[in-house]
Amino acid sequence: ISNTNIDDFDNSNGITLVESTTNLVFICQETDTGYIIWSYTDGNSANQLNSSSINIPIISAAYNPNSFDYFIISSNTTTGDGEPEIYISNGNNSSWAANHGNFVTDKAIGGIIYDNLENTALYLSTSTGEVYSSPDNGSTWTKLDSSIEAKFGSMDIFTTTGLDNYLLIGSNGGFYEMDLSTELIVTPTSATIGSTEYLSVDLNTELVFSIMADGSNGFYIGTSNGLWYSDTNKLDLK
């Protein structure tokens, strides 16, 4: 980030990169009184989301390129305490409003992502092993069928070389996948990890912090034990 005034981050207990897109970087700043979100457009112009009501971490963000809406979630995934909130900016990332629609906000949120490939929908993951979907504006949330007992967190969307789209969901015990055409949540299949027997690798017991797709080539998984990579032929610990 160029042209950043280092004084902006004085007296901070922590700085976290929340999300970055081609032209936008979100940074969460922990202060003595709460949490502030900074957004940097093209790495230069800084805008600040500052609200006294934000007293739990801002952990994830998503962008809808169709409506130019930005979505930021504030939630405590460690303890599950507090009241998670969804902040929406209608095309102007310096002006934000809390709006969680019909989402039950006593659930800790693990992540948020926008699907612009298949369903043009938002997806939320929760610490109670649930995934919710919503139309573009996030006003109405629908719980998807899931019998998974896990704490869901980071997500990313991966497109296989066969052009099938999958939502990859990190958890406190490995990761799960959801074919966006069916919206069924299952343990990893050969479509994403090839011939690897998932239950035979240690990943299924590790805490997954982040998932990042690498185009249609594969995806990276950051865990409590290191960095994994799948090229859809094999799942390896790097």
Short mmCIF file of C-alpha atoms in Angstrom, two decimals:
data_model
loop_
_atom_site.label_atom_id
_atom_site.label_comp_id
_atom_site.label_asym_id
_atom_site.label_seq_id
_atom_site.Cartn_x
_atom_site.Cartn_y
_atom_site.Cartn_z
CA ILE A 1 0.00 0.00 0.00
CA SER A 2 1.64 3.21 -1.10
CA ASN A 3 1.11 6.68 0.33
CA THR A 4 -0.06 5.23 3.64
CA ASN A 5 0.38 7.42 6.70
CA ILE A 6 1.92 5.18 9.33
CA ASP A 7 0.31 7.37 11.98
CA ASP A 8 -3.03 5.83 10.92
CA PHE A 9 -1.96 2.64 12.70
CA ASP A 10 -0.38 4.09 15.83
CA ASN A 11 -1.48 2.51 19.13
CA SER A 12 -2.95 -0.51 17.33
CA ASN A 13 -3.05 -3.88 19.04
CA GLY A 14 -3.28 -5.66 15.70
CA ILE A 15 -3.58 -5.17 11.95
CA THR A 16 -5.30 -7.81 9.81
CA LEU A 17 -5.75 -8.04 6.04
CA VAL A 18 -9.42 -8.83 5.63
CA GLU A 19 -9.85 -8.98 1.88
CA SER A 20 -8.27 -7.68 -1.30
CA THR A 21 -9.61 -7.36 -4.83
CA THR A 22 -8.03 -5.96 -7.97
CA ASN A 23 -8.47 -2.36 -6.87
CA LEU A 24 -9.35 -2.58 -3.18
CA VAL A 25 -7.71 -3.69 0.04
CA PHE A 26 -9.59 -4.00 3.36
CA ILE A 27 -7.56 -3.81 6.57
CA CYS A 28 -8.96 -4.35 10.07
CA GLN A 29 -7.32 -2.27 12.81
CA GLU A 30 -7.72 -3.20 16.46
CA THR A 31 -7.59 -0.20 18.80
CA ASP A 32 -8.03 0.29 22.52
CA THR A 33 -11.71 1.08 22.03
CA GLY A 34 -12.78 -1.35 19.32
CA TYR A 35 -12.27 -2.20 15.65
CA ILE A 36 -11.91 0.03 12.62
CA ILE A 37 -11.96 -0.97 8.96
CA TRP A 38 -9.79 0.84 6.44
CA SER A 39 -10.21 0.45 2.70
CA TYR A 40 -7.55 1.45 0.22
CA THR A 41 -8.56 2.05 -3.38
CA ASP A 42 -5.73 1.39 -5.85
CA GLY A 43 -3.40 1.34 -2.86
CA ASN A 44 -3.60 5.11 -2.41
CA SER A 45 -6.97 6.54 -1.35
CA ALA A 46 -7.93 5.58 2.20
CA ASN A 47 -11.48 5.46 3.54
CA GLN A 48 -12.36 4.61 7.13
CA LEU A 49 -15.35 2.72 8.49
CA ASN A 50 -15.45 3.77 12.13
CA SER A 51 -18.31 2.84 14.43
CA SER A 52 -18.45 2.66 18.22
CA SER A 53 -20.78 -0.33 17.86
CA ILE A 54 -18.02 -2.51 16.41
CA ASN A 55 -16.53 -4.27 19.42
CA ILE A 56 -15.79 -7.65 17.83
CA PRO A 57 -13.35 -8.32 14.98
CA ILE A 58 -14.08 -7.60 11.34
CA ILE A 59 -13.05 -10.88 9.76
CA SER A 60 -14.23 -11.17 6.15
CA ALA A 61 -15.43 -9.18 3.16
CA ALA A 62 -17.08 -9.79 -0.21
CA TYR A 63 -17.80 -7.78 -3.34
CA ASN A 64 -20.71 -7.98 -5.79
CA PRO A 65 -19.46 -6.72 -9.17
CA ASN A 66 -23.01 -6.56 -10.56
CA SER A 67 -24.44 -4.09 -8.03
CA PHE A 68 -21.07 -2.71 -6.83
CA ASP A 69 -22.01 -3.61 -3.25
CA TYR A 70 -19.37 -4.38 -0.63
CA PHE A 71 -20.13 -6.65 2.34
CA ILE A 72 -18.13 -6.80 5.58
CA ILE A 73 -18.86 -9.06 8.55
CA SER A 74 -17.99 -8.45 12.17
CA SER A 75 -17.95 -11.58 14.33
CA ASN A 76 -16.06 -13.32 17.10
CA THR A 77 -15.35 -16.79 15.73
CA THR A 78 -13.09 -17.73 18.65
CA THR A 79 -15.69 -17.65 21.41
CA GLY A 80 -18.93 -17.26 19.46
CA ASP A 81 -19.90 -14.43 21.80
CA GLY A 82 -21.29 -11.05 20.84
CA GLU A 83 -23.72 -10.07 18.13
CA PRO A 84 -22.33 -10.64 14.62
CA GLU A 85 -23.20 -7.95 12.12
CA ILE A 86 -23.17 -7.57 8.34
CA TYR A 87 -22.21 -4.16 6.98
CA ILE A 88 -23.20 -3.19 3.44
CA SER A 89 -21.92 -0.37 1.26
CA ASN A 90 -23.89 0.43 -1.87
CA GLY A 91 -21.08 1.25 -4.23
CA ASN A 92 -19.39 3.75 -1.93
CA ASN A 93 -17.01 1.99 0.42
CA SER A 94 -16.69 5.04 2.69
CA SER A 95 -20.38 4.90 3.64
CA TRP A 96 -21.62 1.78 5.43
CA ALA A 97 -24.84 0.53 7.03
CA ALA A 98 -25.46 -2.49 9.26
CA ASN A 99 -28.02 -4.73 7.60
CA HIS A 100 -28.29 -8.45 8.30
CA GLY A 101 -31.75 -8.96 6.78
CA ASN A 102 -33.43 -12.01 8.33
CA PHE A 103 -30.14 -13.63 9.36
CA VAL A 104 -30.22 -14.76 13.02
CA THR A 105 -27.36 -12.77 14.48
CA ASP A 106 -26.72 -14.91 17.55
CA LYS A 107 -24.63 -17.21 15.34
CA ALA A 108 -20.92 -16.45 14.96
CA ILE A 109 -20.10 -15.92 11.28
CA GLY A 110 -17.00 -17.55 9.84
CA GLY A 111 -16.85 -16.00 6.38
CA ILE A 112 -18.70 -14.35 3.52
CA ILE A 113 -18.20 -14.71 -0.24
CA TYR A 114 -20.01 -13.73 -3.42
CA ASP A 115 -20.63 -16.23 -6.22
CA ASN A 116 -20.58 -14.48 -9.58
CA LEU A 117 -20.14 -17.71 -11.54
CA GLU A 118 -23.29 -19.76 -11.11
CA ASN A 119 -25.93 -18.54 -8.67
CA THR A 120 -25.13 -14.81 -8.36
CA ALA A 121 -25.55 -15.16 -4.61
CA LEU A 122 -23.84 -14.42 -1.33
CA TYR A 123 -22.81 -17.26 0.97
CA LEU A 124 -22.25 -17.03 4.73
CA SER A 125 -20.60 -19.72 6.83
CA THR A 126 -21.22 -20.06 10.57
CA SER A 127 -19.48 -21.51 13.61
CA THR A 128 -22.33 -24.02 13.94
CA GLY A 129 -21.57 -25.81 10.65
CA GLU A 130 -24.13 -24.01 8.52
CA VAL A 131 -24.04 -22.21 5.20
CA TYR A 132 -26.60 -19.58 4.27
CA SER A 133 -27.26 -18.17 0.81
CA SER A 134 -28.78 -14.86 -0.18
CA PRO A 135 -29.68 -13.01 -3.37
CA ASP A 136 -27.47 -10.13 -4.44
CA ASN A 137 -28.39 -7.59 -1.77
CA GLY A 138 -28.20 -9.82 1.31
CA SER A 139 -31.72 -8.95 2.47
CA THR A 140 -33.01 -12.54 2.69
CA TRP A 141 -30.94 -15.49 3.89
CA THR A 142 -31.78 -19.16 3.37
CA LYS A 143 -30.13 -21.98 5.31
CA LEU A 144 -28.78 -24.73 3.07
CA ASP A 145 -29.13 -28.39 3.95
CA SER A 146 -26.17 -29.57 6.04
CA SER A 147 -25.58 -32.26 8.64
CA ILE A 148 -21.97 -31.23 9.23
CA GLU A 149 -20.87 -30.83 12.83
CA ALA A 150 -17.99 -28.39 12.45
CA LYS A 151 -17.09 -24.73 12.86
CA PHE A 152 -17.08 -23.22 9.37
CA GLY A 153 -14.80 -20.32 8.51
CA SER A 154 -12.87 -19.13 5.45
CA MET A 155 -14.30 -19.83 1.98
CA ASP A 156 -13.31 -19.52 -1.65
CA ILE A 157 -14.80 -20.56 -5.00
CA PHE A 158 -12.83 -22.92 -7.20
CA THR A 159 -13.54 -23.73 -10.84
CA THR A 160 -12.23 -27.10 -12.00
CA THR A 161 -10.75 -27.65 -15.44
CA GLY A 162 -14.11 -29.24 -16.27
CA LEU A 163 -15.69 -25.85 -15.49
CA ASP A 164 -17.57 -27.14 -12.46
CA ASN A 165 -17.75 -24.56 -9.67
CA TYR A 166 -17.21 -25.51 -6.04
CA LEU A 167 -17.49 -23.54 -2.81
CA LEU A 168 -14.60 -24.64 -0.57
CA ILE A 169 -15.28 -24.20 3.15
CA GLY A 170 -12.60 -24.24 5.86
CA SER A 171 -13.41 -25.62 9.32
CA ASN A 172 -11.89 -26.63 12.63
CA GLY A 173 -11.40 -30.12 11.16
CA GLY A 174 -10.27 -29.91 7.55
CA PHE A 175 -12.35 -28.50 4.72
CA TYR A 176 -15.59 -29.24 2.92
CA GLU A 177 -16.83 -28.61 -0.58
CA MET A 178 -20.15 -27.63 -2.11
CA ASP A 179 -20.98 -28.03 -5.78
CA LEU A 180 -22.61 -24.69 -6.57
CA SER A 181 -25.05 -26.36 -8.96
CA THR A 182 -26.49 -28.57 -6.20
CA GLU A 183 -25.57 -26.63 -3.02
CA LEU A 184 -24.91 -29.91 -1.18
CA ILE A 185 -22.12 -29.75 1.44
CA VAL A 186 -19.87 -32.83 1.56
CA THR A 187 -16.33 -33.88 2.43
CA PRO A 188 -13.85 -33.39 -0.44
CA THR A 189 -14.42 -35.55 -3.53
CA SER A 190 -12.21 -36.56 -6.44
CA ALA A 191 -13.44 -33.51 -8.35
CA THR A 192 -11.27 -31.29 -6.15
CA ILE A 193 -8.60 -33.58 -4.64
CA GLY A 194 -8.22 -36.26 -7.29
CA SER A 195 -7.27 -39.75 -6.15
CA THR A 196 -6.25 -38.68 -2.63
CA GLU A 197 -8.12 -40.56 0.10
CA TYR A 198 -9.16 -37.57 2.19
CA LEU A 199 -9.64 -39.43 5.47
CA SER A 200 -6.15 -40.88 5.13
CA VAL A 201 -4.38 -37.49 5.32
CA ASP A 202 -3.92 -35.39 8.43
CA LEU A 203 -5.67 -32.39 6.87
CA ASN A 204 -9.07 -33.70 7.90
CA THR A 205 -8.12 -33.11 11.57
CA GLU A 206 -6.42 -29.73 11.15
CA LEU A 207 -7.77 -26.24 11.75
CA VAL A 208 -8.14 -24.49 8.39
CA PHE A 209 -7.42 -20.76 8.55
CA SER A 210 -7.73 -19.87 4.88
CA ILE A 211 -8.49 -21.23 1.42
CA MET A 212 -7.36 -19.57 -1.82
CA ALA A 213 -8.18 -20.77 -5.33
CA ASP A 214 -5.45 -20.66 -7.98
CA GLY A 215 -7.56 -20.10 -11.06
CA SER A 216 -8.57 -23.49 -12.46
CA ASN A 217 -5.16 -24.95 -11.62
CA GLY A 218 -5.89 -25.85 -8.02
CA PHE A 219 -6.17 -24.28 -4.57
CA TYR A 220 -4.13 -23.58 -1.44
CA ILE A 221 -5.22 -24.43 2.11
CA GLY A 222 -3.57 -22.72 5.07
CA THR A 223 -3.86 -24.86 8.21
CA SER A 224 -2.56 -25.24 11.74
CA ASN A 225 0.06 -27.65 10.40
CA GLY A 226 1.22 -25.81 7.29
CA LEU A 227 0.30 -25.15 3.67
CA TRP A 228 -1.53 -27.71 1.56
CA TYR A 229 -2.11 -27.63 -2.19
CA SER A 230 -4.43 -29.54 -4.50
CA ASP A 231 -4.02 -29.61 -8.28
CA THR A 232 -7.22 -31.76 -8.48
CA ASN A 233 -5.01 -34.81 -9.04
CA LYS A 234 -3.45 -35.01 -5.60
CA LEU A 235 -3.62 -33.25 -2.25
CA ASP A 236 -0.17 -32.50 -0.78
CA LEU A 237 1.34 -30.84 2.29
CA LYS A 238 3.98 -28.44 1.01
#
